[in-house]
PDB file of C-alpha atoms and ligand atoms in Angstrom:
ATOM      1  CA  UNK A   1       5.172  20.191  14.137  1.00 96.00           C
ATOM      2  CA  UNK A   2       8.156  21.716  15.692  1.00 98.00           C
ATOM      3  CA  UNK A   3      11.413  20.225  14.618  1.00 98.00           C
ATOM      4  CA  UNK A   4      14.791  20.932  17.364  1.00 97.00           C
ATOM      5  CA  UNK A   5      18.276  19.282  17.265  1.00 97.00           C
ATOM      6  CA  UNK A   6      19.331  17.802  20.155  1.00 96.00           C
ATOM      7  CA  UNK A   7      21.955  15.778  22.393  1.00 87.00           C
ATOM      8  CA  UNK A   8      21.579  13.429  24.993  1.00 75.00           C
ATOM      9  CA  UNK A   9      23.055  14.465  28.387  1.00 69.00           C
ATOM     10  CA  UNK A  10      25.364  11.008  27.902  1.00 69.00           C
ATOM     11  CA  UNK A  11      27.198  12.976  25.208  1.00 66.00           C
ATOM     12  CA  UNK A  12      25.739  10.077  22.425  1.00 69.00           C
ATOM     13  CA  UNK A  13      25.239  11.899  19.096  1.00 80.00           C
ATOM     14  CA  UNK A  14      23.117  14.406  18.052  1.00 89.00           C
ATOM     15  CA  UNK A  15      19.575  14.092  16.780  1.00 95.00           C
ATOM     16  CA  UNK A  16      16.936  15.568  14.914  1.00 97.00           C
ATOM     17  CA  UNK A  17      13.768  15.413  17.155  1.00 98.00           C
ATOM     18  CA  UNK A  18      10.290  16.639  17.139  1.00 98.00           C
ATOM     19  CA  UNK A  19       8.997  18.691  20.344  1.00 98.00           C
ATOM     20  CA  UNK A  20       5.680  17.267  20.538  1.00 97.00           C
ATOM     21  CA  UNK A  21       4.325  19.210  24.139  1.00 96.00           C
ATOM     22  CA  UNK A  22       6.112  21.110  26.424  1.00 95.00           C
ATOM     23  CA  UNK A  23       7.638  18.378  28.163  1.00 97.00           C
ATOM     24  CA  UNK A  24       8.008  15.914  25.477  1.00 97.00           C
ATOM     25  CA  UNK A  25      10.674  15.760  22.801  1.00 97.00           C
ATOM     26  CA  UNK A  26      10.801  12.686  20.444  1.00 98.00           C
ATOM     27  CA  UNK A  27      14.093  11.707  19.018  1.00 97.00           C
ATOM     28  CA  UNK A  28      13.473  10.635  15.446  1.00 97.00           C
ATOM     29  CA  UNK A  29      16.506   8.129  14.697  1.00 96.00           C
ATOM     30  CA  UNK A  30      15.397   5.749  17.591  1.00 96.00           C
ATOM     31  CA  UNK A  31      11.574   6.162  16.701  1.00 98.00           C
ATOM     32  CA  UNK A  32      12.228   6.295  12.804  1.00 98.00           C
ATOM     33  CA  UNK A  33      14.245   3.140  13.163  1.00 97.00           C
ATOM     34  CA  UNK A  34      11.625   1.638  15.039  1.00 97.00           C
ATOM     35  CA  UNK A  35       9.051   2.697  12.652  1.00 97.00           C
ATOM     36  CA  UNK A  36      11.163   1.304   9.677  1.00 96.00           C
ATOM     37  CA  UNK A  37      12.128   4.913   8.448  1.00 96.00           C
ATOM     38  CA  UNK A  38      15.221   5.977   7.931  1.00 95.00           C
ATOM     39  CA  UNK A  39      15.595   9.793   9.289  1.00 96.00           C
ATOM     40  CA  UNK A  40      18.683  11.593   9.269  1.00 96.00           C
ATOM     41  CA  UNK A  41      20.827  13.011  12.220  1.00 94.00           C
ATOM     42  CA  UNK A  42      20.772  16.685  11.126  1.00 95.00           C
ATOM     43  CA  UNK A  43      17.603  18.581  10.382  1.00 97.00           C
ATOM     44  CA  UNK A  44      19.471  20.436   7.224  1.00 96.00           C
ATOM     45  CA  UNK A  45      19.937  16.781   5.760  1.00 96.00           C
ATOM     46  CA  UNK A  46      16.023  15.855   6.790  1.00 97.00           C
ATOM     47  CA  UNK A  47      14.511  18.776   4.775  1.00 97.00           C
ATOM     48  CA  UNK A  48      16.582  17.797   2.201  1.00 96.00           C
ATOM     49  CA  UNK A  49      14.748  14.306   2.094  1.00 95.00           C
ATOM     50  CA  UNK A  50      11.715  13.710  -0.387  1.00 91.00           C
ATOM     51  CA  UNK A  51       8.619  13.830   1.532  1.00 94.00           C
ATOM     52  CA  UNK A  52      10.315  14.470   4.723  1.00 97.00           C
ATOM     53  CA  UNK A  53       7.462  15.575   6.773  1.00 96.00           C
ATOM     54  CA  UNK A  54       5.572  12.438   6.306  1.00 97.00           C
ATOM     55  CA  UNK A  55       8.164  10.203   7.571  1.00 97.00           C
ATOM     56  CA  UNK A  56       8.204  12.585  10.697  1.00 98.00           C
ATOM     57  CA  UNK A  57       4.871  12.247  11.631  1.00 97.00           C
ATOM     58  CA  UNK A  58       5.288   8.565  10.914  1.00 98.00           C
ATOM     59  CA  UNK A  59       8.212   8.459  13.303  1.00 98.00           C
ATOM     60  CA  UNK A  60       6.075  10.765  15.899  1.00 98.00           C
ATOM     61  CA  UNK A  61       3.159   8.123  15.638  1.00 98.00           C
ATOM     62  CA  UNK A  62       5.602   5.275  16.285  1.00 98.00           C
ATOM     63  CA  UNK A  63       7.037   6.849  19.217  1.00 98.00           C
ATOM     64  CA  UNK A  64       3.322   8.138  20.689  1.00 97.00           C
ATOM     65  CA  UNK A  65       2.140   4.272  20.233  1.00 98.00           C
ATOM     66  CA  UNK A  66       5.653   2.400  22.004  1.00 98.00           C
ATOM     67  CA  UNK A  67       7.424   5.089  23.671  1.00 98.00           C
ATOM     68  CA  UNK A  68      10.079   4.209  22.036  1.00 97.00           C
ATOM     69  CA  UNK A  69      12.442   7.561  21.270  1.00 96.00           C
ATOM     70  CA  UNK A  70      10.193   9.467  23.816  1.00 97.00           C
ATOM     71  CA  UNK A  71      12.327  11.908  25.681  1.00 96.00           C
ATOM     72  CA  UNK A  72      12.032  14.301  29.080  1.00 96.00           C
ATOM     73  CA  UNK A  73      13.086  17.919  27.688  1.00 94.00           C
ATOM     74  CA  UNK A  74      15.179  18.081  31.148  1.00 93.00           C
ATOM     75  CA  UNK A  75      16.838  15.162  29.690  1.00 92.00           C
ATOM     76  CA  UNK A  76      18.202  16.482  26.583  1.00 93.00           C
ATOM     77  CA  UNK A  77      20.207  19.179  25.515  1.00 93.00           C
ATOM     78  CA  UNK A  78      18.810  21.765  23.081  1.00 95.00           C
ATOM     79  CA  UNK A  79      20.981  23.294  20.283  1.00 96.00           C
ATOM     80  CA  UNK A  80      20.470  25.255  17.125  1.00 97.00           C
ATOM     81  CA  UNK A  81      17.127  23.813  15.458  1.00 98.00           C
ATOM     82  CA  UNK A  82      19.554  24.283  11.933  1.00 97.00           C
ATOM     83  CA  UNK A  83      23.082  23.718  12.990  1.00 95.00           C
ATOM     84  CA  UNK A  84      24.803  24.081  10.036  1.00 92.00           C
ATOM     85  CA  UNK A  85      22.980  26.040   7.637  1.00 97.00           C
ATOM     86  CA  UNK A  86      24.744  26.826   3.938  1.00 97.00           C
ATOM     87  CA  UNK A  87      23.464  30.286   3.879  1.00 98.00           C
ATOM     88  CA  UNK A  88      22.340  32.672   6.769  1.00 98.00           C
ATOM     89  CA  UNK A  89      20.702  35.648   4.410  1.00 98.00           C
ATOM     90  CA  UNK A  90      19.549  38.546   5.815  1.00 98.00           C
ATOM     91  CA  UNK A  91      17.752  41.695   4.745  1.00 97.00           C
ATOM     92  CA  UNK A  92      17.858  45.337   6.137  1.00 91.00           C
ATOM     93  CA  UNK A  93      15.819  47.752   6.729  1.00 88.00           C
ATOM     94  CA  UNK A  94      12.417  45.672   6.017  1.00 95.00           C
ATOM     95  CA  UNK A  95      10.066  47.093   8.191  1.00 94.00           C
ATOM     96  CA  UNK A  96       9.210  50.384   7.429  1.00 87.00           C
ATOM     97  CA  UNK A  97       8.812  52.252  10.882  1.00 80.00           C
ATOM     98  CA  UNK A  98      12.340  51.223  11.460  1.00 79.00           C
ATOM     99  CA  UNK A  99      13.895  52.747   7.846  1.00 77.00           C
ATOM    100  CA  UNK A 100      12.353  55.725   9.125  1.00 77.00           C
ATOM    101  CA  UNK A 101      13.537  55.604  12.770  1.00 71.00           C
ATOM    102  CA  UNK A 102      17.190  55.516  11.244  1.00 69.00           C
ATOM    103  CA  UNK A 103      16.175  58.097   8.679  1.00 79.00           C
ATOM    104  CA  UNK A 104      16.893  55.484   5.477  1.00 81.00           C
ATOM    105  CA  UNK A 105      14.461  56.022   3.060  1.00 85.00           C
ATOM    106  CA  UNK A 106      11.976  53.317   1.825  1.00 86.00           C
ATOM    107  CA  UNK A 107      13.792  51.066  -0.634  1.00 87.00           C
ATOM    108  CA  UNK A 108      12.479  50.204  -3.427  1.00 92.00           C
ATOM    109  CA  UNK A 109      13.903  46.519  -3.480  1.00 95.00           C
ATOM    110  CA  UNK A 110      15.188  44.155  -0.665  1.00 95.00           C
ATOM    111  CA  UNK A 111      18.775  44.951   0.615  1.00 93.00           C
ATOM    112  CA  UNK A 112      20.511  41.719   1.301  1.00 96.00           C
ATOM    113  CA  UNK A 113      23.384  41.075   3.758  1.00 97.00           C
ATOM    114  CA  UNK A 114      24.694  37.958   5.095  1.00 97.00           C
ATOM    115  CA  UNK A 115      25.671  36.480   8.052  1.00 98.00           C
ATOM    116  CA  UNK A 116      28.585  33.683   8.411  1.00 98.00           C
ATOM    117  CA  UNK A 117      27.036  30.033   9.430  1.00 98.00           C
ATOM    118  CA  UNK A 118      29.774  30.298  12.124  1.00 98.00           C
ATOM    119  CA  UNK A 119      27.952  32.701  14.109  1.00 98.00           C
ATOM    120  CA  UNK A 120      24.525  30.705  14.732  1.00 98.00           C
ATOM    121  CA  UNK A 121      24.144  29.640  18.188  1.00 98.00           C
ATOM    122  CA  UNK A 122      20.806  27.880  19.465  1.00 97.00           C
ATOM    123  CA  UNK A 123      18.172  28.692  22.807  1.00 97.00           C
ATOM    124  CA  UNK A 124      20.139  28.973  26.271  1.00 97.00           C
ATOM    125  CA  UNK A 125      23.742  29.496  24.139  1.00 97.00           C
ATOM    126  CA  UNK A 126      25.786  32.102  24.994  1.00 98.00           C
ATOM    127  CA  UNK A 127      26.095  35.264  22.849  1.00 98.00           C
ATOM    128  CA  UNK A 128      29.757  36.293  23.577  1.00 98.00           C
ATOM    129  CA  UNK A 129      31.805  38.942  22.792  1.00 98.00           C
ATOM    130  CA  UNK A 130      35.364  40.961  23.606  1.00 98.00           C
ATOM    131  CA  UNK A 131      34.802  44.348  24.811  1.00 98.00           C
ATOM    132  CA  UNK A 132      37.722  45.362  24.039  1.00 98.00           C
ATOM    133  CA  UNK A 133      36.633  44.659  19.948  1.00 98.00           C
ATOM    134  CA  UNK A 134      33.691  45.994  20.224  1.00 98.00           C
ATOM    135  CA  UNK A 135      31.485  48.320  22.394  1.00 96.00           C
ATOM    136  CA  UNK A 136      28.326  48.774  20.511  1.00 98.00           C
ATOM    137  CA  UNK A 137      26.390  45.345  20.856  1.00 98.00           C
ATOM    138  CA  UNK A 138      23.072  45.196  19.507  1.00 98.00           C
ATOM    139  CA  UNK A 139      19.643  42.744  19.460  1.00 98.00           C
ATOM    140  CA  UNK A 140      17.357  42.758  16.624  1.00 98.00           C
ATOM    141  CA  UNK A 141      13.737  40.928  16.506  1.00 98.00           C
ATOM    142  CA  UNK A 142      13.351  38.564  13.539  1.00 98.00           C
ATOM    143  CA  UNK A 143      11.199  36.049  12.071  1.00 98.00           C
ATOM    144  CA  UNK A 144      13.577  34.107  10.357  1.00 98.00           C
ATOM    145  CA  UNK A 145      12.127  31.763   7.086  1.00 98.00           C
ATOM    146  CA  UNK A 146      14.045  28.300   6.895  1.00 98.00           C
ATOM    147  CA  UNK A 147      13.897  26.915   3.279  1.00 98.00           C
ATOM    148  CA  UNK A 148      12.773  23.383   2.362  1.00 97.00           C
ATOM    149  CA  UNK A 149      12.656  22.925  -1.051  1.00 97.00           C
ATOM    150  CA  UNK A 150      15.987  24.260  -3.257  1.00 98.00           C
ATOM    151  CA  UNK A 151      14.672  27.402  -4.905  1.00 98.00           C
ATOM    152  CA  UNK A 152      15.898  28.759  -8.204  1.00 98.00           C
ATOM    153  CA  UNK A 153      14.223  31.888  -9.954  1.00 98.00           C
ATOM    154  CA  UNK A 154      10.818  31.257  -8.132  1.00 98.00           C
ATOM    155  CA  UNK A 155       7.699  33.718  -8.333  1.00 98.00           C
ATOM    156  CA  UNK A 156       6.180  35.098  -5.461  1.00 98.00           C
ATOM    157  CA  UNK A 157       3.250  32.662  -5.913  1.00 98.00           C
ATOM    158  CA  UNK A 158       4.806  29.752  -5.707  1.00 98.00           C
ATOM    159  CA  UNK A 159       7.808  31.072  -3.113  1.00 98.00           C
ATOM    160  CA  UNK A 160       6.296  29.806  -0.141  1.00 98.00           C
ATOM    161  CA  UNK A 161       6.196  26.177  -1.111  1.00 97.00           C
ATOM    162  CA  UNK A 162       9.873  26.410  -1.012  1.00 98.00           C
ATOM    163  CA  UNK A 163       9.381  27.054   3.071  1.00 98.00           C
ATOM    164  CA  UNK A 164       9.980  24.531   5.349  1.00 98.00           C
ATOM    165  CA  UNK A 165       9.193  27.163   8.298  1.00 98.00           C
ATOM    166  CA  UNK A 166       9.895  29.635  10.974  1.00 98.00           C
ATOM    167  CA  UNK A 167      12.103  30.886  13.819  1.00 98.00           C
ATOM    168  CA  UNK A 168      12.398  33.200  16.155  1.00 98.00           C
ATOM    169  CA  UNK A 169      15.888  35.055  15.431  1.00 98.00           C
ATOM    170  CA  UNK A 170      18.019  37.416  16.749  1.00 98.00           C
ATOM    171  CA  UNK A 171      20.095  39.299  14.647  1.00 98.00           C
ATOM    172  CA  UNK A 172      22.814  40.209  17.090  1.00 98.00           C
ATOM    173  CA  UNK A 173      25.393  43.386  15.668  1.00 98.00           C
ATOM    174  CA  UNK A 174      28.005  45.124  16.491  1.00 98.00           C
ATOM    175  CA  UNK A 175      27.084  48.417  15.342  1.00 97.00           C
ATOM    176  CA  UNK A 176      30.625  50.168  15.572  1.00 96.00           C
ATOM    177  CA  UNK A 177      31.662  47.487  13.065  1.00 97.00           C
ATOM    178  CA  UNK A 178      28.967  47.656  10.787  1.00 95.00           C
ATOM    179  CA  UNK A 179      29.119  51.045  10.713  1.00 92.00           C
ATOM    180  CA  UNK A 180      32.567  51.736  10.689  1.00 94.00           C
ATOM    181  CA  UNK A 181      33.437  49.273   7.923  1.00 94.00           C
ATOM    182  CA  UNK A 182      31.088  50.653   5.172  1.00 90.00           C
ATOM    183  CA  UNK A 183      29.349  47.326   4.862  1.00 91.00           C
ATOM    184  CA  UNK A 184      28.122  45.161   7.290  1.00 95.00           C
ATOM    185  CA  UNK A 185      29.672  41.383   7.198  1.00 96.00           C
ATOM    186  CA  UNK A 186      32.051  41.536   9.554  1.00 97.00           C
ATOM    187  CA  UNK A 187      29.742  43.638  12.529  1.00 98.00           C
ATOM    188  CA  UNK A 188      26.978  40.851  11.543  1.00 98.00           C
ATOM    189  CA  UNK A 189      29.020  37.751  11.814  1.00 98.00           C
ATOM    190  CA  UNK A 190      31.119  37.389  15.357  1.00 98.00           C
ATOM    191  CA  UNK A 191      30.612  33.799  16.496  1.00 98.00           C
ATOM    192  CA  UNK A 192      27.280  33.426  18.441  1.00 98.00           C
ATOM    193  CA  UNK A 193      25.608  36.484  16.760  1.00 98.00           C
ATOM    194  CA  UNK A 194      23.195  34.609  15.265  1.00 98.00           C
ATOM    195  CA  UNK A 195      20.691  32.672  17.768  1.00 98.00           C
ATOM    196  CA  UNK A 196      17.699  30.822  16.549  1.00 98.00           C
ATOM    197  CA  UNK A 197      15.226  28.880  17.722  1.00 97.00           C
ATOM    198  CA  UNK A 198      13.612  28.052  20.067  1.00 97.00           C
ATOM    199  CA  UNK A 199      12.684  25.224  17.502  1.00 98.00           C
ATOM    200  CA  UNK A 200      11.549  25.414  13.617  1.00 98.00           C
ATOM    201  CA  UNK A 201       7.397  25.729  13.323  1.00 98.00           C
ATOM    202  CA  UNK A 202       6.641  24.200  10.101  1.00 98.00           C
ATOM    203  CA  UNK A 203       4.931  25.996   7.711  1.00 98.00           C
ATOM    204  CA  UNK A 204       1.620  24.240   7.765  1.00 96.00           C
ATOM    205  CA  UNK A 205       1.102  25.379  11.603  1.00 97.00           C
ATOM    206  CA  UNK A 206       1.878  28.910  10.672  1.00 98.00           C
ATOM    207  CA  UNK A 207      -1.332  30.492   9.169  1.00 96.00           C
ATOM    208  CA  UNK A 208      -0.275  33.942   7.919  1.00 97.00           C
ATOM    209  CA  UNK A 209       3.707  34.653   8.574  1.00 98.00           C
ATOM    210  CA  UNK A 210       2.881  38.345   7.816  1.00 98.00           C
ATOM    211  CA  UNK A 211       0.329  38.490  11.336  1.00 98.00           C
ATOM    212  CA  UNK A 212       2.479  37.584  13.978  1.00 98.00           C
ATOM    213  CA  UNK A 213       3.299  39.883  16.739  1.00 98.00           C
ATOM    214  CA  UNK A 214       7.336  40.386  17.457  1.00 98.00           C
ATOM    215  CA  UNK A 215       9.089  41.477  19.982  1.00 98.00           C
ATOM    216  CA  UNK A 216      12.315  41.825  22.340  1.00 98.00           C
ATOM    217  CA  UNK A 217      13.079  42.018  25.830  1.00 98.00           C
ATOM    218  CA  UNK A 218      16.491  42.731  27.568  1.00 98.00           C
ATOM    219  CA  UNK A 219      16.118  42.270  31.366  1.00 98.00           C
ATOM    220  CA  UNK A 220      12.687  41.452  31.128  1.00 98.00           C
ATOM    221  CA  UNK A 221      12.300  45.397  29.567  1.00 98.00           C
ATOM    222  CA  UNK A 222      10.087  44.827  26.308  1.00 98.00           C
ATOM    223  CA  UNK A 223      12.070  47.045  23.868  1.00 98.00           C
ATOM    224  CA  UNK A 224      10.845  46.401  20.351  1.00 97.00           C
ATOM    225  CA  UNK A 225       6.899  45.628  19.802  1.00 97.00           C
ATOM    226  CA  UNK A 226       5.610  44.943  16.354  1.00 96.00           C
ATOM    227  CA  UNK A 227       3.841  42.936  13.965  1.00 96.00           C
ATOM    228  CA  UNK A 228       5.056  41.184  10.831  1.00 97.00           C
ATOM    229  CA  UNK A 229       2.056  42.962   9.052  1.00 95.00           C
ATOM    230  CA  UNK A 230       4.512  45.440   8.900  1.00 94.00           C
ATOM    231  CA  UNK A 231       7.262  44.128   6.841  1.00 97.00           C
ATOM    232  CA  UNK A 232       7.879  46.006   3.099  1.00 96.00           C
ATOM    233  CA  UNK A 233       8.875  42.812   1.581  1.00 98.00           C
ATOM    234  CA  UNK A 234       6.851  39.633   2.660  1.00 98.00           C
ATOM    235  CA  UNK A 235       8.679  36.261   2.905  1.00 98.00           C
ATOM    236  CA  UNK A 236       7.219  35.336  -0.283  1.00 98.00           C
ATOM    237  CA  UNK A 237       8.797  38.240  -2.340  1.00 98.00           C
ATOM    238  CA  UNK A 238      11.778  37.640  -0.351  1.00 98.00           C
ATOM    239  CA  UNK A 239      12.376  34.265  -1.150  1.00 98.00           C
ATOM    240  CA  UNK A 240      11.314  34.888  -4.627  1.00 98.00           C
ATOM    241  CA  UNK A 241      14.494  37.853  -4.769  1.00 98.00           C
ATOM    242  CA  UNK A 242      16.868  35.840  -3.292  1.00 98.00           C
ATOM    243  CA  UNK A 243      16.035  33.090  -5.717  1.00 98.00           C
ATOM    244  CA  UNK A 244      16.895  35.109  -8.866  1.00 98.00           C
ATOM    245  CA  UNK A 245      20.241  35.822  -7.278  1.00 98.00           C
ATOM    246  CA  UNK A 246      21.567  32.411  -5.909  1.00 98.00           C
ATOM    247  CA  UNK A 247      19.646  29.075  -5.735  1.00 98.00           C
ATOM    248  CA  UNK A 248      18.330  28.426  -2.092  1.00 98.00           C
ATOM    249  CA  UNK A 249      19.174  25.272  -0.801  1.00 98.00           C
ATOM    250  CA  UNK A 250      17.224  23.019   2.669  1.00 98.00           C
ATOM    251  CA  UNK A 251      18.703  24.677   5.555  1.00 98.00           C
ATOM    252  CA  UNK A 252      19.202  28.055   4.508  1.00 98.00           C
ATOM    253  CA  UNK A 253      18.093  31.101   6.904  1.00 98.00           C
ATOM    254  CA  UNK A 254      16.467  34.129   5.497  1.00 98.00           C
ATOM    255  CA  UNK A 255      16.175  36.859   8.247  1.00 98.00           C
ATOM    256  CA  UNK A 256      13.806  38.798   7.461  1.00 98.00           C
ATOM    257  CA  UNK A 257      14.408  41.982   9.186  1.00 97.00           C
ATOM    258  CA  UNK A 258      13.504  43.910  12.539  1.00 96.00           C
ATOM    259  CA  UNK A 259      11.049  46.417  13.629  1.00 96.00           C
ATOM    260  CA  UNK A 260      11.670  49.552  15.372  1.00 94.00           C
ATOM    261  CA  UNK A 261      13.265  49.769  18.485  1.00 95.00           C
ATOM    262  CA  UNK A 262      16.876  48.351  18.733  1.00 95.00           C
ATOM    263  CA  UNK A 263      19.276  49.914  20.906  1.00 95.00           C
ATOM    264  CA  UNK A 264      21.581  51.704  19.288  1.00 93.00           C
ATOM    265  CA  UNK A 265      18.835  54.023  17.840  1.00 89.00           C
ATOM    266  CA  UNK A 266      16.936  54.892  21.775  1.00 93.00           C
ATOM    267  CA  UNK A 267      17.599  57.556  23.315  1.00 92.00           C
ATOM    268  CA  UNK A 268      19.616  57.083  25.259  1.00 95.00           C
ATOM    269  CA  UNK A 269      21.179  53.867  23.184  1.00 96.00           C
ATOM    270  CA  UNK A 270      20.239  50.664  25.131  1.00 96.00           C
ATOM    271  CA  UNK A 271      23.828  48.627  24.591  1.00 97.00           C
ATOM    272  CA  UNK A 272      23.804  44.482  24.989  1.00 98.00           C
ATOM    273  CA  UNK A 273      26.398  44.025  28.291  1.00 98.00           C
ATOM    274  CA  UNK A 274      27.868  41.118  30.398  1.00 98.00           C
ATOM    275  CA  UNK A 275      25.391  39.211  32.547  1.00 98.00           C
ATOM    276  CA  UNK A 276      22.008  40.694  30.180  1.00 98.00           C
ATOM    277  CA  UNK A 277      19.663  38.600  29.311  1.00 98.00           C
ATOM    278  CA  UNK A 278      17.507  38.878  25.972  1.00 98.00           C
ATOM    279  CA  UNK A 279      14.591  37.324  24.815  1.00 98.00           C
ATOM    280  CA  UNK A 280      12.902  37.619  21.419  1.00 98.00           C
ATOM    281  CA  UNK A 281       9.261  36.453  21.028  1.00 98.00           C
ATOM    282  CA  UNK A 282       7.217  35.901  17.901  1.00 98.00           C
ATOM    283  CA  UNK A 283       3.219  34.719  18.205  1.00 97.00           C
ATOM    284  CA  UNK A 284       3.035  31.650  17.488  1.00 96.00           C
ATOM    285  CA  UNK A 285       6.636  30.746  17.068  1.00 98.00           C
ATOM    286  CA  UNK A 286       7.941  30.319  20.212  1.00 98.00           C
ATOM    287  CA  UNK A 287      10.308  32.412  23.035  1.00 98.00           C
ATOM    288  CA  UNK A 288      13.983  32.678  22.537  1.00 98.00           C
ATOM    289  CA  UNK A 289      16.534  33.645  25.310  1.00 98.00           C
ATOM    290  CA  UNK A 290      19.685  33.713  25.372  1.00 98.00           C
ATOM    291  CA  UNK A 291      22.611  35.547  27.955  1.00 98.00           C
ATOM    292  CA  UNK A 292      25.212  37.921  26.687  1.00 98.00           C
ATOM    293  CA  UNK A 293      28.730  37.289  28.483  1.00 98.00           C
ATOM    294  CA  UNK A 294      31.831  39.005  27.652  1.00 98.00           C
ATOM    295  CA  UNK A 295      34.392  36.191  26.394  1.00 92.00           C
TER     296      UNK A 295
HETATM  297 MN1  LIG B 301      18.600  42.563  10.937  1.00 69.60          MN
END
């Protein structure tokens, strides 16, 4: 199933709905209701709930059966698939024909960085920035792991049950802040540098997150090409990492890392500016495109 967040053109509340064809999103208060299950308005509280994918495609069934909750995707308003996640985690360097593009050597264990919740945007949101703070704005291509089930000192084996799914992510940076400041927080985390979506793929519809092909586009000019067969660390040993540092909670975003190809390291550099438009694309997981404006 694929699981968005949504408002209603009327400017009612948000909801958690499920995007059930290409023209068809159901909202999964009014068709939980219906259905006699309670479902909660934001999908970080929903994979937080026992057994939450059940009471979706209860909810689903409802709504294919009545109609009731059935919505025209011209009718709604698409945001963030995870709003308000507690952690956006990222790793560098994690694919090795990019370490070597940038000349980093292969490490030997993941490198985490973060970026601030603050900066996630969803599909069709702006990504905005000052010129005048920075110059050097950058895409990156990532499949980006949502977790389900809180995850504390996991093994690799069992780190993928602790998935709820996968995004399409763009890990948007400022690269004269990132690599001016001798660590990267603060080029990684300008409001709207983090857009997801186009909506979260559960796990069960992915069959192998390390064979997808991923790529980016600026202008409709395909810029990065790759496959996730080509990641060091996999999502499991990711997760698995992570989970002996900090506990994982529902919600959190683990960006897994980009392939070669981002601007700043073409010759010449390839720079985000007003008006562009970029679109990252993982097999499988959906298109997302968003427009950079300076703000
Ligand atoms: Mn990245």
């Amino acid at each position: 199933m694929r699981l968005g967040q949504y408002g209603t053109t009327d400017g009612t509340q948000g909801w958690v709905g499920a995007k059930t064809d290409d023209r068809t999103v159901v909202d999964l208060i009014e068709a939980g209701a219906a259905a006699g299950v309670e479902i909660p308005r934001e999908s970080t509280d929903l994979l937080a709930e026992w057994e939450w994918r059940r009471k979706v495609e209860l909810a689903v069934e409802y709504a294919e059966e009545t109609g009731v909750g059935v919505r025209d995707v011209d009718d709604v308003e698409r945001q963030a698939p995870i709003r308000t996640p507690g952690k956006v985690v990222c790793v560098g360097l994690n694919y090795r024909d990019h370490a070597e593009e940038g000349d980093n050597p292969i490490p030997d264990e993941p490198v985490l960085f973060s970026k601030f919740p603050t900066s996630v945007i969803g599909p069709g949101d702006t990504i905005a920035w000052d010129p005048d703070y920075t110059e050097k704005v950058d895409y990156e291509a990532e499949l980006v792991a949502v977790v389900g089930r809180e995850a504390r000192r996991v093994d690799p084996e069992e780190a993928l049950d602790h998935v709820a799914g996968y995004l399409v992510g763009n890990d948007v940076s400022a690269r004269d802040l990132q690599h001016g400041d001798g660590q990267w927080v603060r080029g990684k985390s300008l409001d709207t540098f983090a857009p997801i979506g186009p909506e979260l793929v559960t796990a069960n519809e992915v069959d192998d997150p390390h064979d997808l092909d991923i790529w980016a586009e600026v202008n409709g000019e395909r810029l990065q090409e790759s496959t996730t067969s080509n990641l060091i660390f996999g999502v499991d040993e990711l997760v698995s990492f992570c989970s002996r540092a900090f506990t994982l909670e529902p919600g959190d975003l683990l960006f897994t890392g980009t392939p070669p190809g981002v601007g700043v390291y073409r010759d010449p550099p390839v720079l985000l500016e007003d008006g562009d438009e970029v679109t990252i694309g993982i097999d499988g997981i959906g298109e997302l495109t968003n427009t950079c404006s300076y703000a």
